[in-house]
Amino acid sequence: MNGGDEVAAAPAGPPQSLDWKFSQVFGERTAGEEVQEVDIISAIEFDKTGDHLATGDRGGRVVLFERTDTKDHGVPRRDLERMEYPIGRHPEFRYKTEFQSHEPEFDYLKSLEIEEKINKIRWCQTANGALFLLSTNDKTIKFWKVQEKKVKKISDMNLDPSKAVGNGSIASSSTPKLCLANGGSPDRSYNYLGNDFSFPPGGLPSLRLPVVVTSQETNLVARCRRVYAHAHDYHINSVSNNSDGETFISADDLRINLWNLEISNQSFNIVDVKPANMEDLTEVITSAEFHPTHCNTLAYSSSKGSIRVIDLRQSALCDSHAKLFEEPEAPGSRSFFTEIIASISDIKFARDGRYILSRDYMTLKLWDINMDSGPVATFQVHEYLRPKLCDLYENDSIFDKFECCLSGDGLRVATGSYSNLFRVFGCAPGSTEATTLEASKNPMRRQVQTPSRPSRSLSSITRVVRRGAENPGVDANGNAFDFTTKLLHLAWHPTENSIACAAANSLYMYYA
Amino acid sequence: MAMINEPLYPIAVLIDELKNEDIQLRLNSIRKLSTIARALGEERTRKELIPFLSENNDDDDEVLLAMAEELGVFIPYVGGVEHANVLLPPLETLCIVEETCVRDKAVESLCRIGAQMREQDLVEFFIPLLKRLAAGEWFTARVSSCGLFHIAYPSAPEALKTELRTLYSQLCQDDMPMVRRSAATNLGKFAATVEAPHLKVDIMSMFDDLTHDDQDSVRLLAVEGCAALGKLLEPQDCIAHILPVIVNFSQDKSWRVRYMVANQLYELCEAVGPEPTRSDLVPAYVRLLRDNEAEVRIAAAGKVTKFCRILNSELAIQNILPCVKELSTDSSQHVRSALASVIMGMAPILGKDATIEQLLPIFLSLLKDEFPDVRLNIISKLDQVNQVIGIDLLSQSLLPAIVELAEDRHWRVRLAIIEYIPLLASQLGVGFFDDKLGALCMQWLKDKVYSIRDAAANNVKRLAEEFGPDWAMQHIVPQVLDMINNPHYLYRMTILHAVSLLAPVMGKDITCSKLLPVVINASKDRVPNIKFNVAKVLQSLIPIVDQSVVEKTIRPCLVELSEDPDVDVRYFATQALQSSDQQMMMSN
């Protein structure tokens, strides 16, 4: 349960750096192929077991992948629910199915176009072998059920289907009466079958039930079970499930709403940072997530670089936070860009709920939920871009929202960067692991091993480390950074060292 | 393909449509399942229809829900109680689907069937089903199982009973919060069937687990269990086991749990009895009234009267009244509003002296509250005030409050106060009403908002009913009729509406002498809308007045209108004429 113990209990000495290998790619681009805007991946999420992976794209589609290297036969389902799963070889996935989750819409009242782009996907509790997930675009959250259905054929009807059903080509003209009995107004035609109509005691032998032949063929059906709409005035940036299995939150720029999964027509506003006068607005919500096990705790990040943890038990409207995590600004370093680059683009709870990982434009920060004086570790991701902030501001890249993720064991963290690169850092005490990988079939191609350096303590807090500040070399090699190819979305497998990341329309998977 | 002869045709269609592609047709067939069963006969229903339904359970939720419901009343169609067990398999599969409402309905139907089943059948079929569900692989099955124990338990032999209790206790500790929630919800029902010794040991330990659950949503439901269990236990056991739990819950970290306690408090008090209520629950309740979460205070404030009823006046004055005073100036308008709607009920409990001395100031301050909801809630309970302190004391503060509400800029507030005017009138009496409120009632007839004018017309009618035609002749009719000359046609229309409502109350004489001439006069209006409304009003007056008046006055007017250049006027005039014809034919 306690993350601190887990980390502390790790074998003496920092864990070895991982050797990352390419595993799979889906939707690889051929040289010179142009990427269609709608195909660009905008969300990635593993489910709790790590047996399924979902991606969402700008075209409003959700694509599901399933793991193939473990058999799910023989494992009692109850154990699946408990997420205990034998560890096999490195995870391999195959395309499972896809469905159109959102369509472009137009809000006529506000004269606003609503993009179909999937902002976030979250998996829900599986039940009866069906998969459930939440997907959201800017305004509307949808609850999907994906289930394998056996193909069924119906035969042996009482009536000749070609004659009986009004949709046959001959039926409508030749037997108008039958049509009426079938389609038109069924209630009227059954009227005389009321209670006064007497059936012989043994029943009518000439009647029979349709025979349903179930074939071994199955097809996957995705059905939208609920639509949670009209609750957000601003763009939804996050959805997150509660550990109680019945509620979830959705966050937009200014508000966080609490929903019951089964009730789509009402939600409760639990955080509202909208000032009375919009001109006083200085801070917006950028990301929000429930604690993985404490049903009453949730964290949200802001554009000013702070993370607030709130306790739902305290009050119905949680405008006052229980805990605030922010790093005091270094004196004298303030510039025009300070506030922009301080904005947190993503936060994630570690699986045990003890740590929170946050990503701002320049760094990854790991926070101990029990220590609000500052992050326990800071990893420099984009330090080399500091001289270029002006250019980045000009071309809007400074507003790119990079996601971050933690490994299931909480020992490593990862986040994306430009030129389709992503970086993995070890966050166990004493670890100096800092790897840069490229989302390609040869992830180590452009990687220059950073020399291990003893971590530099920034304060009296023992575990504060700052690493990766050194130029990753790529830039030094003269390779100009490509700000158009950015790796924003990535996810770490919940139980194994496997990362899925999105480079434009391609999904790359790596393992170590 | 089979040949189906003519009378069987509809039933054949019905059966085929069980598998139609159109969900509406499938739904329709499922709803007529009893008809299909009767057509097939009991034996084939058992051997074919029921297995068929069991196999075809991957349908849409709506169809499954309908199926779960139909099967609950299916015993007569399978050949009576001795065959009831054949209905269990299809319902069992419906208990596992992931849609909650389908599962709930299936559980409900299973309970209904189980309650009728013979004891040996319960042991042979129902209990094994329950055990399968309780050990189900998916949480959905386990959730459903919790709702079946109270049916199975009483018929089980001793050994099985022990097993069932163990099973339930496992469900109370399930990994899935959904299962624990279901176990908490159903604990009371199950406990009611368990024998007293086991109740004290087994059930109480399950209850204990649930009250310490780390999911708020589970503890929340355990609160309700307190009341249910408390009623089953002996008073001393209740005090020993339930009371501390309630007191703990009332200080729970989660406001939702405290809210639940505040909401359930009355039932909880009933469960523990009057003595412990006074000694232990009063402090708990006082805490809830002073809770820092407004939602909790709202729930607590709304129960203040019910709670005081259990106490004696001394305790109420000592402990509760100070809190009530605080709540009356609470920062949340919803708290004040909740308080305002119940506070007058405290008067009889406190007695006249305490009421006038302590309650009245609170009451008056709420009556001057800045939020209309609070004032409205006070006024809506005016009859209770009247009983205790009499209207004289109040009239000074009441009147400004009413006038202010009557002129509130939100039309919904005005609407709400209009609805209370007849009640006020009856409480205040004619004298008071004439002086102060009569003018207001007329003013509303000229409101800018249609709903207000409409309600005002209705109000005029209700006042006439309350005080009688003579009074209305003096105080309402002349004023109303005056307004028929208003330059705006919408206001003239309101008056016509008021006339049509007043006429039945006033009787035929006044209608003929006072109301009818005004309406006839209005038929010369230049606005067509007024004219066709005249036609409608005249039509409504026909049954009230004498036939001779219809012939002499109404019909000529209608005939004239039926030749109007405006098509709508002609239409309604013709309608009215036709109805007068029918009236004549019937009376002849």
mmCIF file of C-alpha atoms in Angstrom, chain B residues 1-195:
data_model
loop_
_atom_site.group_PDB
_atom_site.id
_atom_site.type_symbol
_atom_site.label_atom_id
_atom_site.label_comp_id
_atom_site.label_asym_id
_atom_site.label_seq_id
_atom_site.Cartn_x
_atom_site.Cartn_y
_atom_site.Cartn_z
ATOM 1 C CA MET B 1 -42.631 -22.797 -43.768
ATOM 2 C CA ALA B 2 -45.522 -23.607 -41.572
ATOM 3 C CA MET B 3 -48.984 -22.659 -42.637
ATOM 4 C CA ILE B 4 -50.756 -20.682 -39.992
ATOM 5 C CA ASN B 5 -54.471 -20.324 -40.165
ATOM 6 C CA GLU B 6 -56.199 -17.007 -39.819
ATOM 7 C CA PRO B 7 -57.050 -16.651 -36.081
ATOM 8 C CA LEU B 8 -53.585 -17.778 -35.060
ATOM 9 C CA TYR B 9 -51.950 -15.295 -37.309
ATOM 10 C CA PRO B 10 -51.427 -12.471 -34.803
ATOM 11 C CA ILE B 11 -50.013 -14.785 -32.183
ATOM 12 C CA ALA B 12 -47.674 -16.310 -34.715
ATOM 13 C CA VAL B 13 -46.460 -12.855 -35.586
ATOM 14 C CA LEU B 14 -46.015 -12.078 -31.930
ATOM 15 C CA ILE B 15 -43.829 -15.129 -31.460
ATOM 16 C CA ASP B 16 -41.766 -14.444 -34.546
ATOM 17 C CA GLU B 17 -41.208 -10.917 -33.436
ATOM 18 C CA LEU B 18 -39.434 -12.107 -30.308
ATOM 19 C CA LYS B 19 -36.498 -12.178 -32.667
ATOM 20 C CA ASN B 20 -37.330 -9.302 -34.945
ATOM 21 C CA GLU B 21 -34.586 -6.867 -35.803
ATOM 22 C CA ASP B 22 -36.655 -3.922 -34.697
ATOM 23 C CA ILE B 23 -36.281 -3.421 -30.975
ATOM 24 C CA GLN B 24 -39.765 -1.936 -30.658
ATOM 25 C CA LEU B 25 -41.303 -5.109 -32.044
ATOM 26 C CA ARG B 26 -39.196 -7.304 -29.769
ATOM 27 C CA LEU B 27 -40.208 -5.175 -26.814
ATOM 28 C CA ASN B 28 -43.819 -5.465 -27.803
ATOM 29 C CA SER B 29 -43.567 -9.248 -28.007
ATOM 30 C CA ILE B 30 -41.856 -9.480 -24.636
ATOM 31 C CA ARG B 31 -44.558 -7.351 -23.051
ATOM 32 C CA LYS B 32 -47.111 -9.805 -24.441
ATOM 33 C CA LEU B 33 -45.147 -12.779 -23.163
ATOM 34 C CA SER B 34 -48.115 -13.979 -21.137
ATOM 35 C CA THR B 35 -50.208 -14.135 -24.304
ATOM 36 C CA ILE B 36 -47.547 -16.186 -26.014
ATOM 37 C CA ALA B 37 -47.363 -18.468 -22.995
ATOM 38 C CA ARG B 38 -51.087 -19.047 -22.999
ATOM 39 C CA ALA B 39 -51.022 -19.806 -26.698
ATOM 40 C CA LEU B 40 -48.266 -22.352 -26.219
ATOM 41 C CA GLY B 41 -49.819 -23.903 -23.150
ATOM 42 C CA GLU B 42 -48.192 -24.485 -19.777
ATOM 43 C CA GLU B 43 -46.088 -27.448 -20.739
ATOM 44 C CA ARG B 44 -44.559 -25.940 -23.846
ATOM 45 C CA THR B 45 -44.031 -22.706 -21.965
ATOM 46 C CA ARG B 46 -41.949 -24.623 -19.445
ATOM 47 C CA LYS B 47 -40.128 -26.752 -21.962
ATOM 48 C CA GLU B 48 -39.680 -24.353 -24.845
ATOM 49 C CA LEU B 49 -40.463 -20.738 -24.124
ATOM 50 C CA ILE B 50 -38.532 -20.413 -20.858
ATOM 51 C CA PRO B 51 -35.382 -22.156 -22.161
ATOM 52 C CA PHE B 52 -35.677 -20.039 -25.266
ATOM 53 C CA LEU B 53 -35.665 -16.902 -23.117
ATOM 54 C CA SER B 54 -32.738 -18.173 -21.060
ATOM 55 C CA GLU B 55 -30.665 -18.623 -24.166
ATOM 56 C CA ASN B 56 -31.551 -15.335 -25.747
ATOM 57 C CA ASN B 57 -30.417 -12.954 -23.112
ATOM 58 C CA ASP B 58 -27.954 -10.839 -25.047
ATOM 59 C CA ASP B 59 -30.628 -8.422 -26.090
ATOM 60 C CA ASP B 60 -30.874 -4.690 -25.521
ATOM 61 C CA ASP B 61 -31.352 -3.523 -21.967
ATOM 62 C CA GLU B 62 -34.873 -2.332 -22.571
ATOM 63 C CA VAL B 63 -35.892 -5.783 -23.767
ATOM 64 C CA LEU B 64 -34.106 -7.453 -20.871
ATOM 65 C CA LEU B 65 -35.742 -5.106 -18.403
ATOM 66 C CA ALA B 66 -39.163 -5.926 -19.797
ATOM 67 C CA MET B 67 -38.322 -9.634 -19.704
ATOM 68 C CA ALA B 68 -37.214 -9.417 -16.061
ATOM 69 C CA GLU B 69 -40.442 -7.724 -15.182
ATOM 70 C CA GLU B 70 -42.696 -10.127 -17.076
ATOM 71 C CA LEU B 71 -41.050 -13.190 -15.594
ATOM 72 C CA GLY B 72 -41.813 -11.936 -12.092
ATOM 73 C CA VAL B 73 -45.517 -12.568 -12.630
ATOM 74 C CA PHE B 74 -45.152 -15.654 -14.777
ATOM 75 C CA ILE B 75 -45.967 -18.348 -12.241
ATOM 76 C CA PRO B 76 -49.555 -18.873 -13.481
ATOM 77 C CA TYR B 77 -48.349 -19.439 -17.052
ATOM 78 C CA VAL B 78 -45.886 -22.197 -16.245
ATOM 79 C CA GLY B 79 -48.421 -24.242 -14.333
ATOM 80 C CA GLY B 80 -48.476 -22.736 -10.885
ATOM 81 C CA VAL B 81 -46.214 -22.687 -7.857
ATOM 82 C CA GLU B 82 -45.037 -26.272 -8.210
ATOM 83 C CA HIS B 83 -43.321 -25.337 -11.452
ATOM 84 C CA ALA B 84 -42.092 -21.927 -10.320
ATOM 85 C CA ASN B 85 -38.500 -23.140 -10.317
ATOM 86 C CA VAL B 86 -38.364 -23.198 -14.127
ATOM 87 C CA LEU B 87 -38.449 -19.421 -14.019
ATOM 88 C CA LEU B 88 -35.229 -19.181 -12.055
ATOM 89 C CA PRO B 89 -32.650 -19.837 -14.816
ATOM 90 C CA PRO B 90 -33.593 -16.944 -17.099
ATOM 91 C CA LEU B 91 -33.749 -14.591 -14.133
ATOM 92 C CA GLU B 92 -30.416 -15.837 -12.899
ATOM 93 C CA THR B 93 -28.744 -14.774 -16.114
ATOM 94 C CA LEU B 94 -30.502 -11.433 -15.937
ATOM 95 C CA CYS B 95 -29.036 -10.982 -12.455
ATOM 96 C CA ILE B 96 -25.573 -10.922 -14.014
ATOM 97 C CA VAL B 97 -25.970 -8.330 -16.743
ATOM 98 C CA GLU B 98 -24.087 -5.114 -16.203
ATOM 99 C CA GLU B 99 -27.030 -2.754 -16.463
ATOM 100 C CA THR B 100 -28.122 -1.991 -12.923
ATOM 101 C CA CYS B 101 -31.801 -1.457 -13.598
ATOM 102 C CA VAL B 102 -32.105 -4.843 -15.313
ATOM 103 C CA ARG B 103 -30.380 -6.596 -12.416
ATOM 104 C CA ASP B 104 -32.532 -4.808 -9.874
ATOM 105 C CA LYS B 105 -35.665 -5.815 -11.702
ATOM 106 C CA ALA B 106 -34.480 -9.418 -11.998
ATOM 107 C CA VAL B 107 -33.755 -9.509 -8.260
ATOM 108 C CA GLU B 108 -37.163 -8.034 -7.558
ATOM 109 C CA SER B 109 -38.823 -10.677 -9.728
ATOM 110 C CA LEU B 110 -36.782 -13.449 -8.135
ATOM 111 C CA CYS B 111 -37.882 -12.240 -4.702
ATOM 112 C CA ARG B 112 -41.468 -12.183 -5.847
ATOM 113 C CA ILE B 113 -41.233 -15.739 -7.176
ATOM 114 C CA GLY B 114 -39.208 -16.958 -4.207
ATOM 115 C CA ALA B 115 -41.815 -15.634 -1.814
ATOM 116 C CA GLN B 116 -44.389 -17.927 -3.433
ATOM 117 C CA MET B 117 -42.222 -21.006 -3.898
ATOM 118 C CA ARG B 118 -42.653 -24.099 -1.777
ATOM 119 C CA GLU B 119 -40.110 -24.582 0.943
ATOM 120 C CA GLN B 120 -38.514 -27.691 -0.554
ATOM 121 C CA ASP B 121 -38.216 -25.947 -3.913
ATOM 122 C CA LEU B 122 -36.506 -23.012 -2.280
ATOM 123 C CA VAL B 123 -33.928 -25.362 -0.799
ATOM 124 C CA GLU B 124 -33.555 -27.348 -3.970
ATOM 125 C CA PHE B 125 -33.460 -24.531 -6.512
ATOM 126 C CA PHE B 126 -33.450 -21.055 -5.022
ATOM 127 C CA ILE B 127 -30.637 -21.435 -2.504
ATOM 128 C CA PRO B 128 -28.228 -23.043 -4.988
ATOM 129 C CA LEU B 129 -28.961 -20.153 -7.342
ATOM 130 C CA LEU B 130 -28.232 -17.701 -4.572
ATOM 131 C CA LYS B 131 -24.972 -19.449 -3.787
ATOM 132 C CA ARG B 132 -23.926 -19.417 -7.433
ATOM 133 C CA LEU B 133 -24.566 -15.708 -7.665
ATOM 134 C CA ALA B 134 -22.814 -14.954 -4.385
ATOM 135 C CA ALA B 135 -19.745 -16.796 -5.623
ATOM 136 C CA GLY B 136 -20.094 -15.267 -9.064
ATOM 137 C CA GLU B 137 -17.022 -14.494 -11.070
ATOM 138 C CA TRP B 138 -18.200 -11.006 -11.943
ATOM 139 C CA PHE B 139 -19.137 -8.471 -9.363
ATOM 140 C CA THR B 140 -22.515 -7.985 -11.017
ATOM 141 C CA ALA B 141 -23.647 -11.431 -9.872
ATOM 142 C CA ARG B 142 -22.434 -10.836 -6.345
ATOM 143 C CA VAL B 143 -24.198 -7.477 -6.229
ATOM 144 C CA SER B 144 -27.467 -9.163 -7.172
ATOM 145 C CA SER B 145 -27.055 -11.985 -4.683
ATOM 146 C CA CYS B 146 -27.204 -9.598 -1.723
ATOM 147 C CA GLY B 147 -30.844 -8.839 -2.430
ATOM 148 C CA LEU B 148 -31.945 -12.486 -2.325
ATOM 149 C CA PHE B 149 -30.791 -13.641 1.095
ATOM 150 C CA HIS B 150 -33.870 -12.510 2.964
ATOM 151 C CA ILE B 151 -36.029 -14.722 0.752
ATOM 152 C CA ALA B 152 -33.831 -17.802 0.973
ATOM 153 C CA TYR B 153 -32.775 -17.674 4.595
ATOM 154 C CA PRO B 154 -36.020 -18.484 6.449
ATOM 155 C CA SER B 155 -36.544 -21.758 4.548
ATOM 156 C CA ALA B 156 -32.968 -22.979 4.786
ATOM 157 C CA PRO B 157 -32.087 -25.876 7.114
ATOM 158 C CA GLU B 158 -29.751 -25.086 9.996
ATOM 159 C CA ALA B 159 -26.489 -26.016 8.273
ATOM 160 C CA LEU B 160 -27.373 -24.010 5.204
ATOM 161 C CA LYS B 161 -28.321 -21.054 7.343
ATOM 162 C CA THR B 162 -24.830 -20.968 8.791
ATOM 163 C CA GLU B 163 -23.435 -21.107 5.284
ATOM 164 C CA LEU B 164 -25.640 -18.282 4.121
ATOM 165 C CA ARG B 165 -24.572 -16.090 6.991
ATOM 166 C CA THR B 166 -20.939 -16.779 6.183
ATOM 167 C CA LEU B 167 -21.579 -15.990 2.549
ATOM 168 C CA TYR B 168 -23.181 -12.697 3.425
ATOM 169 C CA SER B 169 -20.337 -11.790 5.656
ATOM 170 C CA GLN B 170 -17.944 -12.465 2.775
ATOM 171 C CA LEU B 171 -19.993 -10.188 0.564
ATOM 172 C CA CYS B 172 -19.688 -7.471 3.201
ATOM 173 C CA GLN B 173 -15.927 -7.707 2.740
ATOM 174 C CA ASP B 174 -15.840 -8.113 -1.019
ATOM 175 C CA ASP B 175 -13.041 -6.445 -2.966
ATOM 176 C CA MET B 176 -15.480 -4.526 -5.060
ATOM 177 C CA PRO B 177 -17.091 -1.513 -3.440
ATOM 178 C CA MET B 178 -20.198 -2.115 -5.534
ATOM 179 C CA VAL B 179 -20.741 -5.448 -3.807
ATOM 180 C CA ARG B 180 -20.175 -4.001 -0.359
ATOM 181 C CA ARG B 181 -22.633 -1.230 -1.147
ATOM 182 C CA SER B 182 -25.231 -3.774 -2.134
ATOM 183 C CA ALA B 183 -24.523 -5.781 1.018
ATOM 184 C CA ALA B 184 -24.938 -2.632 3.111
ATOM 185 C CA THR B 185 -28.187 -1.738 1.383
ATOM 186 C CA ASN B 186 -29.710 -5.152 1.928
ATOM 187 C CA LEU B 187 -28.373 -5.835 5.399
ATOM 188 C CA GLY B 188 -31.517 -4.601 7.131
ATOM 189 C CA LYS B 189 -33.775 -6.877 5.098
ATOM 190 C CA PHE B 190 -31.541 -9.874 5.678
ATOM 191 C CA ALA B 191 -31.166 -9.110 9.383
ATOM 192 C CA ALA B 192 -34.922 -9.106 9.797
ATOM 193 C CA THR B 193 -34.979 -12.803 8.898
ATOM 194 C CA VAL B 194 -32.049 -13.865 11.059
ATOM 195 C CA GLU B 195 -32.653 -15.363 14.512
#
